[in-house]
Structures are given as C-alpha cells and as structure tokens.
Coordinates of C-alpha atoms in Angstrom, one line a residue:
X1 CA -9.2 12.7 -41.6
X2 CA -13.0 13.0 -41.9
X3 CA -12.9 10.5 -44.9
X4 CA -11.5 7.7 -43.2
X5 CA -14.3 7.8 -40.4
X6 CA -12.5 7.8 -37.6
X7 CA -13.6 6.7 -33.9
X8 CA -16.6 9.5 -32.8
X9 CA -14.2 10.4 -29.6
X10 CA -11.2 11.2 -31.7
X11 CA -13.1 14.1 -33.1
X12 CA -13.5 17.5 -31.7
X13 CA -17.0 18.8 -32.2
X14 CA -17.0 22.8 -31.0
X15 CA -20.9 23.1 -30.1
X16 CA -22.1 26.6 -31.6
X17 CA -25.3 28.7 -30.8
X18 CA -26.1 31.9 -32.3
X19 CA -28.6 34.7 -30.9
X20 CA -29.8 36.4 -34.0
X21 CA -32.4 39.4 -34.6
X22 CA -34.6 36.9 -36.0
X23 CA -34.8 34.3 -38.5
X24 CA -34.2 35.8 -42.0
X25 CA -31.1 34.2 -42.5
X26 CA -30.7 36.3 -45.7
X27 CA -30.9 39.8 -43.3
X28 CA -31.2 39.6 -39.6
X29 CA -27.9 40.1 -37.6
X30 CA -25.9 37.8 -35.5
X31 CA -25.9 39.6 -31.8
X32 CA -24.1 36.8 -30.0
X33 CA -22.2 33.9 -30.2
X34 CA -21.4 30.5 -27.9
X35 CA -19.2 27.9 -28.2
X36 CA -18.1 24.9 -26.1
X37 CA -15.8 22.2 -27.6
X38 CA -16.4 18.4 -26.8
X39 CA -13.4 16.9 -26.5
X40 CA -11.9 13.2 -26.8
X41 CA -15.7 12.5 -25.7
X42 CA -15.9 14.9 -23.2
X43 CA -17.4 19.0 -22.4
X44 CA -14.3 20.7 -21.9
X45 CA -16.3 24.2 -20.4
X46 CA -13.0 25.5 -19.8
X47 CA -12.3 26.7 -23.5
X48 CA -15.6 27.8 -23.7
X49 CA -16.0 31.2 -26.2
X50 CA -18.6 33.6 -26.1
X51 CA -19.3 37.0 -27.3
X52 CA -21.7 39.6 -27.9
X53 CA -21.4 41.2 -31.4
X54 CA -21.9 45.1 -32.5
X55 CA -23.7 45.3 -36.2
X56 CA -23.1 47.4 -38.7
X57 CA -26.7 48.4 -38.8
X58 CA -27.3 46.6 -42.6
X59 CA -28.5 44.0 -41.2
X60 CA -31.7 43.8 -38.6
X61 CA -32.5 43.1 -35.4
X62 CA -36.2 42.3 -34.8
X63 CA -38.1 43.6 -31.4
X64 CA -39.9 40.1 -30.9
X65 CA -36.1 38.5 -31.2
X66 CA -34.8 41.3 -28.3
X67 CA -37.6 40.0 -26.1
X68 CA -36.5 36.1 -26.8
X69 CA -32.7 36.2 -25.9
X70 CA -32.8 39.7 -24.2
X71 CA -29.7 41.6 -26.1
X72 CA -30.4 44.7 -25.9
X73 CA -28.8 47.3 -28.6
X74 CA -27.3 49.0 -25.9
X75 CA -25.4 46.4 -24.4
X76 CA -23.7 45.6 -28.2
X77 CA -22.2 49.5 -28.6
X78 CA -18.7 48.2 -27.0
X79 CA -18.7 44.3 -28.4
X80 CA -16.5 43.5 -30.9
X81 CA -17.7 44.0 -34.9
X82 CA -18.8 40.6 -36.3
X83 CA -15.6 40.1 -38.7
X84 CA -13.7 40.2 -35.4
X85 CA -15.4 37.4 -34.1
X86 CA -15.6 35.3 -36.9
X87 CA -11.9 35.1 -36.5
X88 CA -12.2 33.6 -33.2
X89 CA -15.1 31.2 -34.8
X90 CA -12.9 29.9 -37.8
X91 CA -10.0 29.6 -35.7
X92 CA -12.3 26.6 -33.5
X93 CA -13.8 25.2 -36.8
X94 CA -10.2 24.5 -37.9
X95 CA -10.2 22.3 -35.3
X96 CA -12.6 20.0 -36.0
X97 CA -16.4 19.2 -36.8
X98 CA -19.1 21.9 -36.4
X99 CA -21.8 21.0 -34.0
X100 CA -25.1 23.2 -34.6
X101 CA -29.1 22.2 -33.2
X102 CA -30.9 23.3 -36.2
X103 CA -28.0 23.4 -38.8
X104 CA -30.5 24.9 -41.5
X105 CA -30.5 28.1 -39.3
X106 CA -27.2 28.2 -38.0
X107 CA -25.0 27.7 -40.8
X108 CA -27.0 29.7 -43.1
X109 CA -26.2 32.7 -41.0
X110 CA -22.5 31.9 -40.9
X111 CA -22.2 31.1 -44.7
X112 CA -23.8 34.7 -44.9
X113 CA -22.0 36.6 -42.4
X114 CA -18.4 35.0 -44.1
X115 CA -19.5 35.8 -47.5
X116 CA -20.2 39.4 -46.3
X117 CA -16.9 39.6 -44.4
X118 CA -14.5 37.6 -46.9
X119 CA -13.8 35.0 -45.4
X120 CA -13.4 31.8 -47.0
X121 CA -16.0 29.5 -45.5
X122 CA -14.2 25.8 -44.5
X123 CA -16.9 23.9 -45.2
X124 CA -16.6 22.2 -41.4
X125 CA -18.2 18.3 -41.4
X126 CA -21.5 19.5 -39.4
X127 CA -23.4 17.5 -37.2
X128 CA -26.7 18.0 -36.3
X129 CA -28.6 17.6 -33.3
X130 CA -31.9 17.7 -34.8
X131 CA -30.9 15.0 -37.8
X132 CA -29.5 12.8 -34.9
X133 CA -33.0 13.4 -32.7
X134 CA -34.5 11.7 -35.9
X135 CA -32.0 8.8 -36.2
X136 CA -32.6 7.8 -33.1
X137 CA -37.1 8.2 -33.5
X138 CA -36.4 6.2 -36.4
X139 CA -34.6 3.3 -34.6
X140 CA -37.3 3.7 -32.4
X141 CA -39.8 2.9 -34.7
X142 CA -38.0 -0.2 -36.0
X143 CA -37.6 -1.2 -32.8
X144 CA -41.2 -0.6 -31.6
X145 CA -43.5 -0.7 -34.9
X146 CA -46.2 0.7 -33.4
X147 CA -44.5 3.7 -32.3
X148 CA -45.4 6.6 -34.7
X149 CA -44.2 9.8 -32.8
X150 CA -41.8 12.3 -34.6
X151 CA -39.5 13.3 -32.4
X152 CA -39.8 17.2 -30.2
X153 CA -36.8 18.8 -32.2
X154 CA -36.9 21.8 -29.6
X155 CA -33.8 21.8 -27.4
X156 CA -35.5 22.0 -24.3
X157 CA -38.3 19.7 -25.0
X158 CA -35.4 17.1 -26.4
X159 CA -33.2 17.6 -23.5
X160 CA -36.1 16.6 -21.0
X161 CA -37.4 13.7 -23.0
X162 CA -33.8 12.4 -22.2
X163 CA -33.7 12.8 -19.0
X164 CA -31.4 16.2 -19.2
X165 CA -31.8 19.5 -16.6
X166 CA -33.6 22.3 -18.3
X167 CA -31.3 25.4 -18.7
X168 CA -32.2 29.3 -19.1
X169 CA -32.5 28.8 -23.3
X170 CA -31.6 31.6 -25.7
X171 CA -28.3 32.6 -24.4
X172 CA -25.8 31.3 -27.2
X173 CA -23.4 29.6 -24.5
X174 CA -25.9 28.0 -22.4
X175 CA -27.6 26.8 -25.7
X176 CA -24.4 25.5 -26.6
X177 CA -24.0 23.7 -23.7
X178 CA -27.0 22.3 -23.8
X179 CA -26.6 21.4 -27.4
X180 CA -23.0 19.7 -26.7
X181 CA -24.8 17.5 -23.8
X182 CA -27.7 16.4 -25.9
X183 CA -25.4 15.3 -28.8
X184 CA -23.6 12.8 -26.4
X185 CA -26.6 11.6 -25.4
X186 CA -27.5 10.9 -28.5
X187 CA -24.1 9.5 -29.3
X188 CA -24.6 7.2 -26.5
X189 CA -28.4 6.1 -27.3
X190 CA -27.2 5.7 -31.2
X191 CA -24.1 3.9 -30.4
X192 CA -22.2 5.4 -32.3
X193 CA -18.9 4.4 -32.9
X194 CA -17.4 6.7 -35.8
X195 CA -17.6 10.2 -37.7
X196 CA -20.5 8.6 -39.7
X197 CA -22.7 7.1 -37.5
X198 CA -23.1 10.4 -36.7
X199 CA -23.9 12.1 -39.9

C-alpha cells in the first residue's frame, strides 16, 4: 500500500504522544500514552485511546519529568503494565501510518519498550510533525528569499504560529490531539496530495 503512494486522505495516521520520566530514551519509563486516529482526512476523537502505564521499576521516572506532565507514582499502582498496553498500541499501528511530533523521541522509546517486551516492532511509515514544520520553512524560504527563520518546532509555539488554540500540553492525549491538528494543517499549507509529500 505505502509503496504505491497513495492519496494522503486514504491513509489512516493514529497521532501518538508519550509522557515519559524523562528523556533517556535508553532508561526512563513510559507513564502514559495518547492516541487519536485521523481518518479519511479527518480527527475521529471518538476512537481515541489513552492510558496511564504502571513500570516495573527498571526503568526511571525523573522528579523534574513528574512536575512537567504531573503523573504521579501513585496514580500508576492500578494502570495496566506497559506490555498490556503495547498490545492496544500495535493493534492501531496495524492500521496504518504512525504519526509522532518529535519522532527521534517517540519512537525510540517504543522501539525500546517492544524490544524489552518481545514484541516484533512493525516498522509503521512514520510521519513527523517536526520534519513537516521544516518542509514547509523551507518552501518559505524559496518563496520569500529573504526569509531566514527556522521554524519553532515546539508544539505549542507551532500550533499558534498557525493560527491553532493552545491546549493544556503534556497530557499524552491532548498532545496527541494537538499533534493530529497541526499535521493537517500542515497537510493543507504543503498541499499535499499523497503518502510522500508527506514524508
């Protein structure tokens, strides 16, 4: 399917955030997860997933990252364990393309945490937020030579240089709400048409 390129809107794209307990990819836990599909162009909040995750205490969770997305330890004694959930993330992968702001963080935490789980990692077509917010400052600068300006890659900052509402941030499915809107933004600014415009 992906190979082909086919139209952008015949792809589903599940948005995915992840609160971690910092950014040491190789050791801090996953604490929550978000996702929101975007569907035959559209946010389809109604098969939204989200889920707070219990650790098995290998791997840390940071006290500056607690006061960031506010997950307390406590509140995590009666989630589900993180194999559990991964489950329910592959499951949405299998669906279609993985949709990530940051991919450099986000999928290096869920290469590691399937690794440590055993489960086969699908190797979803991942599109990137960030690499689209440079796309379009690179347009930009062909279109306006003058214009030097790397483009703000934080979510919030993007979302309201585009003209989007500023959400609460570090709450995995607000983020990935936010994350899902931005992209068809960008989709719209980029026009693009297929799978690879977007990549």
């Amino acid at each position: 399917m992906f190979f082909s390129s086919p139209p952008w809107e015949e792809v589903t794209y599940w948005s995915l955030d992840l609160e971690t307990g910092g950014l040491d990819t190789r050791h801090d836990a996953i604490v929550s997860v978000g996702m929101v599909p975007v569907r035959r162009g559209a946010l389809q909040l109604g098969d939204a997933f989200e889920s707070l995750i219990r650790h098995d205490g290998v791997s840390t969770v940071r006290p500056d990252a607690v006061a960031v997305h506010e997950v307390l330890p406590a509140e995590v004694n009666e989630a589900p364990k993180l194999s559990e959930v991964l489950v329910s993330v592959d499951a949405r992968l299998a669906e279609g393309a993985l949709l990530v702001h940051n991919a450099a963080i986000d999928v290096a935490f869920l290469q590691r945490a399937y690794a440590e789980n055993g489960l086969r990692w699908r190797k979803p077509v991942v599109i990137d937020t960030v690499q689209l917010l440079f796309k379009l400052a690179k347009r930009r600068r062909f279109l306006e030579p003058d214009s030097v300006e790397e483009p703000n890659i934080n979510l919030t900052a993007a979302r309201a240089e585009l003209g989007l509402p500023a959400y609460p941030a570090h709450n995995a499915l607000m983020d990935a709400v936010a994350t899902a809107e931005l992209f068809l933004v960008l989709r719209h600014k980029l026009a693009a048409r297929t799978l690879r415009n977007l990549r």
